PDB file of C-alpha atoms in Angstrom:
ATOM      1  CA  MET A   1      18.094   3.024  -2.335  1.00 50.00           C
ATOM      2  CA  LYS A   2      21.124   5.291  -2.365  1.00 51.00           C
ATOM      3  CA  LYS A   3      19.821   7.311   0.601  1.00 51.00           C
ATOM      4  CA  VAL A   4      19.203   4.125   2.581  1.00 52.00           C
ATOM      5  CA  LEU A   5      22.691   2.798   1.814  1.00 47.00           C
ATOM      6  CA  MET A   6      24.214   6.147   2.768  1.00 47.00           C
ATOM      7  CA  GLU A   7      22.132   5.998   5.982  1.00 56.00           C
ATOM      8  CA  GLU A   8      20.330   9.241   5.176  1.00 55.00           C
ATOM      9  CA  ILE A   9      17.075   7.323   5.630  1.00 60.00           C
ATOM     10  CA  SER A  10      16.809   4.670   8.347  1.00 68.00           C
ATOM     11  CA  LEU A  11      14.622   1.673   7.639  1.00 69.00           C
ATOM     12  CA  ARG A  12      15.333   0.323  11.117  1.00 72.00           C
ATOM     13  CA  ASP A  13      13.821   3.410  12.729  1.00 71.00           C
ATOM     14  CA  TYR A  14      10.688   3.057  10.635  1.00 68.00           C
ATOM     15  CA  LEU A  15      10.358  -0.645  11.461  1.00 76.00           C
ATOM     16  CA  LYS A  16      10.873  -0.150  15.227  1.00 75.00           C
ATOM     17  CA  ASN A  17       7.132   0.055  15.833  1.00 78.00           C
ATOM     18  CA  LEU A  18       6.321  -2.904  13.553  1.00 75.00           C
ATOM     19  CA  ASN A  19       5.342  -5.246  16.395  1.00 73.00           C
ATOM     20  CA  ASP A  20       3.090  -2.628  18.013  1.00 74.00           C
ATOM     21  CA  PHE A  21       1.462  -1.896  14.674  1.00 74.00           C
ATOM     22  CA  MET A  22       0.804  -5.581  13.953  1.00 70.00           C
ATOM     23  CA  VAL A  23      -1.353  -5.940  17.074  1.00 72.00           C
ATOM     24  CA  SER A  24      -3.232  -2.690  16.493  1.00 75.00           C
ATOM     25  CA  SER A  25      -6.688  -2.548  14.979  1.00 75.00           C
ATOM     26  CA  VAL A  26      -8.802   0.182  13.478  1.00 72.00           C
ATOM     27  CA  GLU A  27     -12.437   1.181  13.754  1.00 69.00           C
ATOM     28  CA  PRO A  28     -13.951   3.412  11.069  1.00 60.00           C
ATOM     29  CA  THR A  29     -15.227   6.772  12.274  1.00 61.00           C
ATOM     30  CA  ASP A  30     -17.574   9.386  10.887  1.00 59.00           C
ATOM     31  CA  LYS A  31     -14.801  11.973  10.971  1.00 72.00           C
ATOM     32  CA  ASP A  32     -12.373  10.012   8.795  1.00 75.00           C
ATOM     33  CA  LEU A  33     -14.111   7.878   6.196  1.00 78.00           C
ATOM     34  CA  PHE A  34     -10.746   6.573   4.971  1.00 86.00           C
ATOM     35  CA  LYS A  35      -9.497   5.374   8.359  1.00 86.00           C
ATOM     36  CA  ARG A  36      -9.647   1.687   7.407  1.00 88.00           C
ATOM     37  CA  GLU A  37      -7.975   2.404   4.074  1.00 90.00           C
ATOM     38  CA  LYS A  38      -5.239   4.449   5.744  1.00 90.00           C
ATOM     39  CA  HIS A  39      -4.576   1.599   8.159  1.00 90.00           C
ATOM     40  CA  GLY A  40      -4.296  -0.802   5.222  1.00 92.00           C
ATOM     41  CA  LEU A  41      -1.975   1.635   3.485  1.00 94.00           C
ATOM     42  CA  GLU A  42       0.223   1.867   6.583  1.00 92.00           C
ATOM     43  CA  SER A  43       0.370  -1.944   6.612  1.00 93.00           C
ATOM     44  CA  ALA A  44       1.443  -1.865   2.970  1.00 95.00           C
ATOM     45  CA  LYS A  45       4.198   0.601   3.839  1.00 92.00           C
ATOM     46  CA  MET A  46       5.429  -1.701   6.591  1.00 91.00           C
ATOM     47  CA  VAL A  47       5.437  -4.726   4.262  1.00 94.00           C
ATOM     48  CA  THR A  48       7.231  -2.819   1.525  1.00 94.00           C
ATOM     49  CA  VAL A  49       9.876  -1.408   3.850  1.00 91.00           C
ATOM     50  CA  LEU A  50      10.378  -4.800   5.506  1.00 92.00           C
ATOM     51  CA  ILE A  51      10.904  -6.454   2.117  1.00 94.00           C
ATOM     52  CA  PHE A  52      13.173  -3.641   0.962  1.00 92.00           C
ATOM     53  CA  GLN A  53      15.275  -4.015   4.112  1.00 89.00           C
ATOM     54  CA  GLU A  54      15.549  -7.778   3.614  1.00 92.00           C
ATOM     55  CA  ALA A  55      16.554  -7.244  -0.023  1.00 93.00           C
ATOM     56  CA  LEU A  56      19.267  -4.828   1.061  1.00 89.00           C
ATOM     57  CA  CYS A  57      20.507  -7.258   3.709  1.00 88.00           C
ATOM     58  CA  VAL A  58      20.775 -10.079   1.171  1.00 92.00           C
ATOM     59  CA  PHE A  59      21.974  -8.197  -1.908  1.00 91.00           C
ATOM     60  CA  GLY A  60      23.456  -4.969  -0.530  1.00 86.00           C
ATOM     61  CA  GLN A  61      24.575  -2.654  -3.318  1.00 82.00           C
ATOM     62  CA  ASP A  62      24.120  -5.493  -5.807  1.00 87.00           C
ATOM     63  CA  LEU A  63      20.365  -4.961  -5.463  1.00 86.00           C
ATOM     64  CA  LYS A  64      20.631  -2.494  -8.341  1.00 85.00           C
ATOM     65  CA  HIS A  65      21.673  -5.438 -10.564  1.00 90.00           C
ATOM     66  CA  GLU A  66      18.586  -7.430  -9.580  1.00 91.00           C
ATOM     67  CA  GLN A  67      16.428  -5.822 -12.247  1.00 92.00           C
ATOM     68  CA  GLN A  68      13.179  -7.741 -11.767  1.00 94.00           C
ATOM     69  CA  LEU A  69      13.342  -7.495  -7.987  1.00 94.00           C
ATOM     70  CA  GLY A  70      14.126  -3.787  -8.211  1.00 92.00           C
ATOM     71  CA  GLU A  71      11.237  -3.320 -10.613  1.00 95.00           C
ATOM     72  CA  ALA A  72       8.816  -5.085  -8.264  1.00 96.00           C
ATOM     73  CA  LEU A  73       9.998  -2.969  -5.329  1.00 95.00           C
ATOM     74  CA  ALA A  74       9.656   0.185  -7.423  1.00 94.00           C
ATOM     75  CA  ASP A  75       6.101  -0.837  -8.353  1.00 96.00           C
ATOM     76  CA  MET A  76       5.283  -1.342  -4.675  1.00 96.00           C
ATOM     77  CA  PHE A  77       6.624   2.100  -3.744  1.00 94.00           C
ATOM     78  CA  THR A  78       4.761   3.655  -6.686  1.00 95.00           C
ATOM     79  CA  HIS A  79       1.483   2.075  -5.557  1.00 96.00           C
ATOM     80  CA  LEU A  80       2.063   3.455  -2.060  1.00 94.00           C
ATOM     81  CA  PHE A  81       2.765   6.951  -3.326  1.00 94.00           C
ATOM     82  CA  THR A  82      -0.203   7.127  -5.705  1.00 95.00           C
ATOM     83  CA  ALA A  83      -2.671   5.660  -3.201  1.00 94.00           C
ATOM     84  CA  GLU A  84      -1.574   8.012  -0.440  1.00 93.00           C
ATOM     85  CA  SER A  85      -1.639  10.989  -2.805  1.00 94.00           C
ATOM     86  CA  LEU A  86      -5.106  10.087  -4.044  1.00 93.00           C
ATOM     87  CA  ILE A  87      -6.525   9.835  -0.525  1.00 92.00           C
ATOM     88  CA  ALA A  88      -4.954  13.173   0.408  1.00 91.00           C
ATOM     89  CA  ARG A  89      -6.346  14.823  -2.719  1.00 91.00           C
ATOM     90  CA  VAL A  90      -9.849  13.483  -2.168  1.00 89.00           C
ATOM     91  CA  GLN A  91      -9.812  14.631   1.450  1.00 86.00           C
ATOM     92  CA  GLN A  92      -8.617  18.100   0.423  1.00 86.00           C
ATOM     93  CA  THR A  93     -11.243  18.520  -2.284  1.00 82.00           C
ATOM     94  CA  THR A  94     -14.241  17.334  -0.283  1.00 72.00           C
ATOM     95  CA  SER A  95     -15.798  19.531   2.342  1.00 62.00           C
ATOM     96  CA  PRO A  96     -17.436  18.020   5.430  1.00 56.00           C
ATOM     97  CA  GLU A  97     -20.844  19.294   4.319  1.00 49.00           C
ATOM     98  CA  LYS A  98     -20.663  18.010   0.741  1.00 49.00           C
ATOM     99  CA  LYS A  99     -18.771  14.798   0.298  1.00 54.00           C
ATOM    100  CA  SER A 100     -17.998  13.814  -3.261  1.00 78.00           C
ATOM    101  CA  THR A 101     -19.164  10.223  -3.393  1.00 81.00           C
ATOM    102  CA  MET A 102     -17.574   9.541  -6.754  1.00 85.00           C
ATOM    103  CA  ALA A 103     -14.182  10.918  -5.734  1.00 86.00           C
ATOM    104  CA  MET A 104     -14.312   8.745  -2.628  1.00 88.00           C
ATOM    105  CA  ASN A 105     -15.281   5.743  -4.747  1.00 89.00           C
ATOM    106  CA  ILE A 106     -12.332   6.338  -7.071  1.00 90.00           C
ATOM    107  CA  ALA A 107      -9.968   6.469  -4.106  1.00 92.00           C
ATOM    108  CA  LYS A 108     -11.430   3.304  -2.592  1.00 92.00           C
ATOM    109  CA  ILE A 109     -11.190   1.436  -5.912  1.00 94.00           C
ATOM    110  CA  ASP A 110      -7.604   2.506  -6.502  1.00 94.00           C
ATOM    111  CA  LEU A 111      -6.509   1.761  -2.967  1.00 95.00           C
ATOM    112  CA  ALA A 112      -8.106  -1.695  -2.842  1.00 95.00           C
ATOM    113  CA  GLU A 113      -6.530  -2.679  -6.149  1.00 95.00           C
ATOM    114  CA  SER A 114      -3.152  -1.171  -5.255  1.00 96.00           C
ATOM    115  CA  LEU A 115      -3.067  -3.093  -1.987  1.00 95.00           C
ATOM    116  CA  LEU A 116      -3.855  -6.335  -3.816  1.00 95.00           C
ATOM    117  CA  ASP A 117      -1.012  -5.608  -6.244  1.00 96.00           C
ATOM    118  CA  ILE A 118       1.366  -4.972  -3.345  1.00 97.00           C
ATOM    119  CA  ILE A 119       0.345  -8.273  -1.737  1.00 96.00           C
ATOM    120  CA  SER A 120       1.094 -10.090  -4.997  1.00 95.00           C
ATOM    121  CA  LEU A 121       4.397  -8.297  -5.520  1.00 97.00           C
ATOM    122  CA  SER A 122       5.483  -8.963  -1.935  1.00 96.00           C
ATOM    123  CA  GLY A 123       5.276 -12.707  -2.540  1.00 94.00           C
ATOM    124  CA  LYS A 124       7.356 -12.381  -5.699  1.00 95.00           C
ATOM    125  CA  CYS A 125       9.977 -10.315  -3.900  1.00 96.00           C
ATOM    126  CA  LEU A 126      10.242 -12.653  -0.934  1.00 96.00           C
ATOM    127  CA  ASN A 127      10.627 -15.681  -3.196  1.00 94.00           C
ATOM    128  CA  ARG A 128      13.512 -13.997  -5.022  1.00 94.00           C
ATOM    129  CA  ILE A 129      15.212 -12.627  -1.921  1.00 94.00           C
ATOM    130  CA  PHE A 130      15.136 -15.915  -0.016  1.00 94.00           C
ATOM    131  CA  GLU A 131      15.264 -18.252  -3.044  1.00 92.00           C
ATOM    132  CA  GLU A 132      11.836 -19.716  -2.223  1.00 89.00           C
ATOM    133  CA  ASN A 133      12.842 -20.446   1.415  1.00 92.00           C
ATOM    134  CA  THR A 134      11.462 -17.435   3.256  1.00 93.00           C
ATOM    135  CA  PRO A 135      12.122 -17.636   7.019  1.00 94.00           C
ATOM    136  CA  GLN A 136       8.994 -18.346   9.047  1.00 95.00           C
ATOM    137  CA  ASN A 137       9.316 -15.190  11.164  1.00 93.00           C
ATOM    138  CA  ILE A 138       9.299 -13.029   8.010  1.00 93.00           C
ATOM    139  CA  LEU A 139       6.365 -14.989   6.568  1.00 94.00           C
ATOM    140  CA  ASP A 140       4.404 -14.520   9.803  1.00 93.00           C
ATOM    141  CA  LYS A 141       4.994 -10.763   9.803  1.00 92.00           C
ATOM    142  CA  VAL A 142       4.092 -10.389   6.142  1.00 94.00           C
ATOM    143  CA  GLU A 143       0.986 -12.552   6.542  1.00 94.00           C
ATOM    144  CA  LYS A 144      -0.227 -10.516   9.517  1.00 92.00           C
ATOM    145  CA  LEU A 145       0.382  -7.234   7.707  1.00 92.00           C
ATOM    146  CA  THR A 146      -1.200  -8.371   4.448  1.00 93.00           C
ATOM    147  CA  SER A 147      -4.318  -9.456   6.331  1.00 91.00           C
ATOM    148  CA  LYS A 148      -4.689  -5.793   7.376  1.00 89.00           C
ATOM    149  CA  MET A 149      -4.274  -4.756   3.740  1.00 91.00           C
ATOM    150  CA  THR A 150      -7.218  -6.762   2.448  1.00 89.00           C
ATOM    151  CA  MET A 151     -10.137  -4.372   2.015  1.00 87.00           C
ATOM    152  CA  ASN A 152     -13.714  -5.614   1.775  1.00 88.00           C
ATOM    153  CA  THR A 153     -14.365  -3.136  -1.010  1.00 89.00           C
ATOM    154  CA  ASP A 154     -16.803  -4.147  -3.731  1.00 93.00           C
ATOM    155  CA  THR A 155     -14.691  -2.679  -6.527  1.00 92.00           C
ATOM    156  CA  ILE A 156     -16.904  -4.145  -9.243  1.00 94.00           C
ATOM    157  CA  MET A 157     -19.981  -2.303  -7.951  1.00 95.00           C
ATOM    158  CA  LEU A 158     -18.017   0.904  -7.370  1.00 93.00           C
ATOM    159  CA  LYS A 159     -16.660   0.751 -10.930  1.00 92.00           C
ATOM    160  CA  LYS A 160     -20.168   0.199 -12.247  1.00 94.00           C
ATOM    161  CA  LEU A 161     -21.461   3.226 -10.313  1.00 90.00           C
ATOM    162  CA  LEU A 162     -18.520   5.296 -11.524  1.00 88.00           C
ATOM    163  CA  GLY A 163     -19.136   4.283 -15.135  1.00 89.00           C
ATOM    164  CA  GLU A 164     -22.831   5.139 -14.886  1.00 90.00           C
ATOM    165  CA  TYR A 165     -22.010   8.498 -13.305  1.00 86.00           C
ATOM    166  CA  MET A 166     -19.492   9.363 -16.002  1.00 85.00           C
ATOM    167  CA  PHE A 167     -21.926   8.300 -18.729  1.00 88.00           C
ATOM    168  CA  GLU A 168     -24.712  10.468 -17.274  1.00 88.00           C
ATOM    169  CA  GLN A 169     -22.540  13.496 -16.511  1.00 82.00           C
ATOM    170  CA  LYS A 170     -20.339  13.139 -19.597  1.00 81.00           C
ATOM    171  CA  LYS A 171     -17.402  14.274 -17.498  1.00 74.00           C
ATOM    172  CA  TYR A 172     -14.791  12.985 -15.083  1.00 70.00           C
ATOM    173  CA  PRO A 173     -15.732  13.374 -11.395  1.00 63.00           C
ATOM    174  CA  PHE A 174     -12.788  15.617 -10.448  1.00 61.00           C
TER     175      PHE A 174
END
């Protein structure tokens, strides 16, 4: 927050391509099995930065005194960081010839659940920032972005497969 207030980091620059991104779509490819997930993650970044910018516009430096709002924003940024790190780690540790199915499953589970958490937290944040009267243009942007964040990942089945694998192997997949 300090770097944004000191204008060391520009949220406006990051959000410049928001409208272009909202109309973009993604098709999964054989080369990048996480393409859909990465697109959802980029949508989550846009939502989080948009909400953070709105919070700064409304509260300014007093945002640091809004403990619950600050906590929700911190949780959103933490989800983004861990999901992006997990995808990067899985892609680094898997070779094109031998893909680690379980590592990919773990990443897909974590990402799907993190994105759902971010969607939930974004609603909380917007309600606090705008005192339950969120402007329609902000709601439209957030709704469009969150629709890109919804993964059709069967996390229950993936967790079941992961549990069976760990039980059989008696070790963690990494």
